[in-house]
Amino acid sequence: MQQRVVLFAISLQVTCIKWALDESFIAQTSEDKELRLWDPKTLETIFAFPKKQSILTTCDISTDSLYCLTGSSGGNNFGCELTLWDIRQQKVLSEFKGHNQGVSGCMFLPMHQEGKGLIASCAADSTVRIWDRETKDCVCLASLDGAGPLTSLTAYPDSSLLVSSFNQGIHLLSADFSNPHDPQIRRRLQY
């Protein structure tokens, strides 16, 4: 006789899951427009944040496990935002708006600009954006013309970003903060 364990007892499609580095919780987004935190030991919901207006498509957890970042679906400037959540206070801290179509990838970046925390996002509008966590300003923007919808991204401490796309495979990008008044995202390679 087989035993089946149901980890996420929700009726809509799960869009992303991330495990906190300290293993204290799992963050999950889904078509129900909620960010849920799960206890990895008991597999029960710790907390469900208030619903957003659009489907949450992606998430990431800060390395200190104190914050969660989510990206939303949408179009024509409705939805399409990033939301920074405070895990301890269980509330929204801020929203980052600028994408014209649904956000498909987001992450806390391992690099900093003059000591400022940065986050990155990619979206179906073929853009990659780097944001200042404190001011909510988009400090860098790269438009990958012809790439079609961007599907995910990852970053390395050397300021490199890998971004996947529908039409042009994987792009290796480099964030250049050498001029603090004019940071750039440069395309280095395409696979």
PDB file of C-alpha atoms in Angstrom, residues 56-176:
ATOM      1  CA  LEU A  56       1.700  35.854  -7.696  1.00  0.00           C
ATOM      2  CA  THR A  57       4.045  34.206 -10.185  1.00  0.00           C
ATOM      3  CA  THR A  58       7.423  34.061  -8.460  1.00  0.00           C
ATOM      4  CA  CYS A  59       9.126  34.579  -5.094  1.00  0.00           C
ATOM      5  CA  ASP A  60      12.465  34.770  -3.321  1.00  0.00           C
ATOM      6  CA  ILE A  61      13.601  34.855   0.319  1.00  0.00           C
ATOM      7  CA  SER A  62      16.363  37.109   1.661  1.00  0.00           C
ATOM      8  CA  THR A  63      19.484  35.317   2.931  1.00  0.00           C
ATOM      9  CA  ASP A  64      18.646  36.369   6.511  1.00  0.00           C
ATOM     10  CA  SER A  65      15.123  34.874   6.101  1.00  0.00           C
ATOM     11  CA  LEU A  66      13.530  38.127   7.263  1.00  0.00           C
ATOM     12  CA  TYR A  67      11.995  39.233   3.951  1.00  0.00           C
ATOM     13  CA  CYS A  68      10.215  37.724   0.984  1.00  0.00           C
ATOM     14  CA  LEU A  69       9.904  39.191  -2.496  1.00  0.00           C
ATOM     15  CA  THR A  70       7.081  38.288  -4.887  1.00  0.00           C
ATOM     16  CA  GLY A  71       6.295  39.152  -8.494  1.00  0.00           C
ATOM     17  CA  SER A  72       2.820  39.505 -10.000  1.00  0.00           C
ATOM     18  CA  SER A  73       1.180  38.718 -13.301  1.00  0.00           C
ATOM     19  CA  GLY A  74      -0.692  41.398 -15.190  1.00  0.00           C
ATOM     20  CA  GLY A  75      -0.560  43.565 -18.269  1.00  0.00           C
ATOM     21  CA  ASN A  76      -0.951  47.135 -19.490  1.00  0.00           C
ATOM     22  CA  ASN A  77       0.629  48.387 -16.248  1.00  0.00           C
ATOM     23  CA  PHE A  78      -1.978  46.635 -14.064  1.00  0.00           C
ATOM     24  CA  GLY A  79      -0.353  44.240 -11.634  1.00  0.00           C
ATOM     25  CA  CYS A  80       3.160  43.539 -12.934  1.00  0.00           C
ATOM     26  CA  GLU A  81       4.705  44.655  -9.620  1.00  0.00           C
ATOM     27  CA  LEU A  82       7.184  43.320  -7.121  1.00  0.00           C
ATOM     28  CA  THR A  83       6.141  43.252  -3.474  1.00  0.00           C
ATOM     29  CA  LEU A  84       8.553  43.216  -0.538  1.00  0.00           C
ATOM     30  CA  TRP A  85       7.070  41.440   2.500  1.00  0.00           C
ATOM     31  CA  ASP A  86       8.310  41.601   6.100  1.00  0.00           C
ATOM     32  CA  ILE A  87       8.159  38.049   7.472  1.00  0.00           C
ATOM     33  CA  ARG A  88       8.398  39.010  11.179  1.00  0.00           C
ATOM     34  CA  GLN A  89       5.832  41.809  11.050  1.00  0.00           C
ATOM     35  CA  GLN A  90       3.705  39.876   8.521  1.00  0.00           C
ATOM     36  CA  LYS A  91       3.020  42.877   6.304  1.00  0.00           C
ATOM     37  CA  VAL A  92       3.858  44.528   2.996  1.00  0.00           C
ATOM     38  CA  LEU A  93       6.842  46.857   3.198  1.00  0.00           C
ATOM     39  CA  SER A  94       6.843  48.241  -0.334  1.00  0.00           C
ATOM     40  CA  GLU A  95       5.947  47.719  -3.973  1.00  0.00           C
ATOM     41  CA  PHE A  96       8.143  48.197  -7.025  1.00  0.00           C
ATOM     42  CA  LYS A  97       6.338  49.211 -10.221  1.00  0.00           C
ATOM     43  CA  GLY A  98       7.673  49.613 -13.737  1.00  0.00           C
ATOM     44  CA  HIS A  99       7.141  46.412 -15.729  1.00  0.00           C
ATOM     45  CA  ASN A 100       4.422  46.557 -18.414  1.00  0.00           C
ATOM     46  CA  GLN A 101       3.699  42.811 -18.386  1.00  0.00           C
ATOM     47  CA  GLY A 102       3.777  40.038 -15.805  1.00  0.00           C
ATOM     48  CA  VAL A 103       6.850  39.544 -13.634  1.00  0.00           C
ATOM     49  CA  SER A 104       8.311  36.072 -14.166  1.00  0.00           C
ATOM     50  CA  GLY A 105      11.427  36.181 -11.998  1.00  0.00           C
ATOM     51  CA  CYS A 106      12.631  38.096  -8.943  1.00  0.00           C
ATOM     52  CA  MET A 107      15.456  37.818  -6.465  1.00  0.00           C
ATOM     53  CA  PHE A 108      17.475  39.505  -3.768  1.00  0.00           C
ATOM     54  CA  LEU A 109      20.852  40.249  -5.337  1.00  0.00           C
ATOM     55  CA  PRO A 110      24.096  39.139  -3.696  1.00  0.00           C
ATOM     56  CA  MET A 111      25.779  42.374  -4.851  1.00  0.00           C
ATOM     57  CA  HIS A 112      25.304  45.895  -3.545  1.00  0.00           C
ATOM     58  CA  GLN A 113      25.574  49.409  -4.961  1.00  0.00           C
ATOM     59  CA  GLU A 114      27.386  51.673  -2.489  1.00  0.00           C
ATOM     60  CA  GLY A 115      26.128  49.509   0.384  1.00  0.00           C
ATOM     61  CA  LYS A 116      22.499  49.594  -0.772  1.00  0.00           C
ATOM     62  CA  GLY A 117      20.490  46.384  -0.983  1.00  0.00           C
ATOM     63  CA  LEU A 118      19.398  45.518  -4.508  1.00  0.00           C
ATOM     64  CA  ILE A 119      16.743  43.307  -6.032  1.00  0.00           C
ATOM     65  CA  ALA A 120      16.302  42.174  -9.625  1.00  0.00           C
ATOM     66  CA  SER A 121      13.317  41.240 -11.738  1.00  0.00           C
ATOM     67  CA  CYS A 122      12.537  40.050 -15.240  1.00  0.00           C
ATOM     68  CA  ALA A 123       9.204  40.041 -17.020  1.00  0.00           C
ATOM     69  CA  ALA A 124       7.204  39.132 -20.098  1.00  0.00           C
ATOM     70  CA  ASP A 125       7.923  42.674 -21.377  1.00  0.00           C
ATOM     71  CA  SER A 126      11.503  41.508 -22.229  1.00  0.00           C
ATOM     72  CA  THR A 127      13.096  43.720 -19.573  1.00  0.00           C
ATOM     73  CA  VAL A 128      15.455  43.067 -16.690  1.00  0.00           C
ATOM     74  CA  ARG A 129      15.397  45.640 -13.912  1.00  0.00           C
ATOM     75  CA  ILE A 130      17.580  46.201 -10.866  1.00  0.00           C
ATOM     76  CA  TRP A 131      15.917  48.080  -8.017  1.00  0.00           C
ATOM     77  CA  ASP A 132      17.168  49.883  -4.914  1.00  0.00           C
ATOM     78  CA  ARG A 133      15.385  48.199  -1.976  1.00  0.00           C
ATOM     79  CA  GLU A 134      15.187  51.379   0.097  1.00  0.00           C
ATOM     80  CA  THR A 135      14.181  54.030  -2.455  1.00  0.00           C
ATOM     81  CA  LYS A 136      12.189  51.617  -4.705  1.00  0.00           C
ATOM     82  CA  ASP A 137      13.891  53.249  -7.712  1.00  0.00           C
ATOM     83  CA  CYS A 138      14.796  51.235 -10.783  1.00  0.00           C
ATOM     84  CA  VAL A 139      18.571  51.852 -10.923  1.00  0.00           C
ATOM     85  CA  CYS A 140      19.272  49.734 -14.037  1.00  0.00           C
ATOM     86  CA  LEU A 141      17.171  48.604 -16.972  1.00  0.00           C
ATOM     87  CA  ALA A 142      18.022  46.271 -19.835  1.00  0.00           C
ATOM     88  CA  SER A 143      15.619  45.640 -22.685  1.00  0.00           C
ATOM     89  CA  LEU A 144      16.360  42.351 -24.451  1.00  0.00           C
ATOM     90  CA  ASP A 145      14.742  43.189 -27.787  1.00  0.00           C
ATOM     91  CA  GLY A 146      13.631  40.122 -29.718  1.00  0.00           C
ATOM     92  CA  ALA A 147      14.013  37.833 -26.707  1.00  0.00           C
ATOM     93  CA  GLY A 148      10.269  37.565 -26.167  1.00  0.00           C
ATOM     94  CA  PRO A 149       8.968  36.974 -22.649  1.00  0.00           C
ATOM     95  CA  LEU A 150      11.727  36.480 -20.075  1.00  0.00           C
ATOM     96  CA  THR A 151      11.076  33.473 -17.874  1.00  0.00           C
ATOM     97  CA  SER A 152      13.545  33.448 -14.961  1.00  0.00           C
ATOM     98  CA  LEU A 153      16.787  34.882 -13.639  1.00  0.00           C
ATOM     99  CA  THR A 154      19.620  34.094 -11.288  1.00  0.00           C
ATOM    100  CA  ALA A 155      22.627  36.115 -10.134  1.00  0.00           C
ATOM    101  CA  TYR A 156      26.191  35.661  -8.948  1.00  0.00           C
ATOM    102  CA  PRO A 157      28.240  37.783  -6.515  1.00  0.00           C
ATOM    103  CA  ASP A 158      30.457  39.031  -9.378  1.00  0.00           C
ATOM    104  CA  SER A 159      27.471  41.092 -10.686  1.00  0.00           C
ATOM    105  CA  SER A 160      26.609  38.590 -13.432  1.00  0.00           C
ATOM    106  CA  LEU A 161      22.993  37.737 -14.197  1.00  0.00           C
ATOM    107  CA  LEU A 162      21.611  34.833 -16.225  1.00  0.00           C
ATOM    108  CA  VAL A 163      18.196  35.425 -17.776  1.00  0.00           C
ATOM    109  CA  SER A 164      16.179  32.879 -19.750  1.00  0.00           C
ATOM    110  CA  SER A 165      13.891  33.852 -22.619  1.00  0.00           C
ATOM    111  CA  PHE A 166      11.275  32.322 -24.935  1.00  0.00           C
ATOM    112  CA  ASN A 167      12.900  33.284 -28.240  1.00  0.00           C
ATOM    113  CA  GLN A 168      16.636  33.684 -27.662  1.00  0.00           C
ATOM    114  CA  GLY A 169      17.704  31.139 -25.051  1.00  0.00           C
ATOM    115  CA  ILE A 170      19.819  32.308 -22.125  1.00  0.00           C
ATOM    116  CA  HIS A 171      21.447  35.718 -21.807  1.00  0.00           C
ATOM    117  CA  LEU A 172      24.509  36.402 -19.646  1.00  0.00           C
ATOM    118  CA  LEU A 173      24.329  39.979 -18.389  1.00  0.00           C
ATOM    119  CA  SER A 174      26.680  42.051 -16.277  1.00  0.00           C
ATOM    120  CA  ALA A 175      25.639  44.785 -13.856  1.00  0.00           C
ATOM    121  CA  ASP A 176      28.190  47.608 -13.891  1.00  0.00           C
TER     122      ASP A 176
END
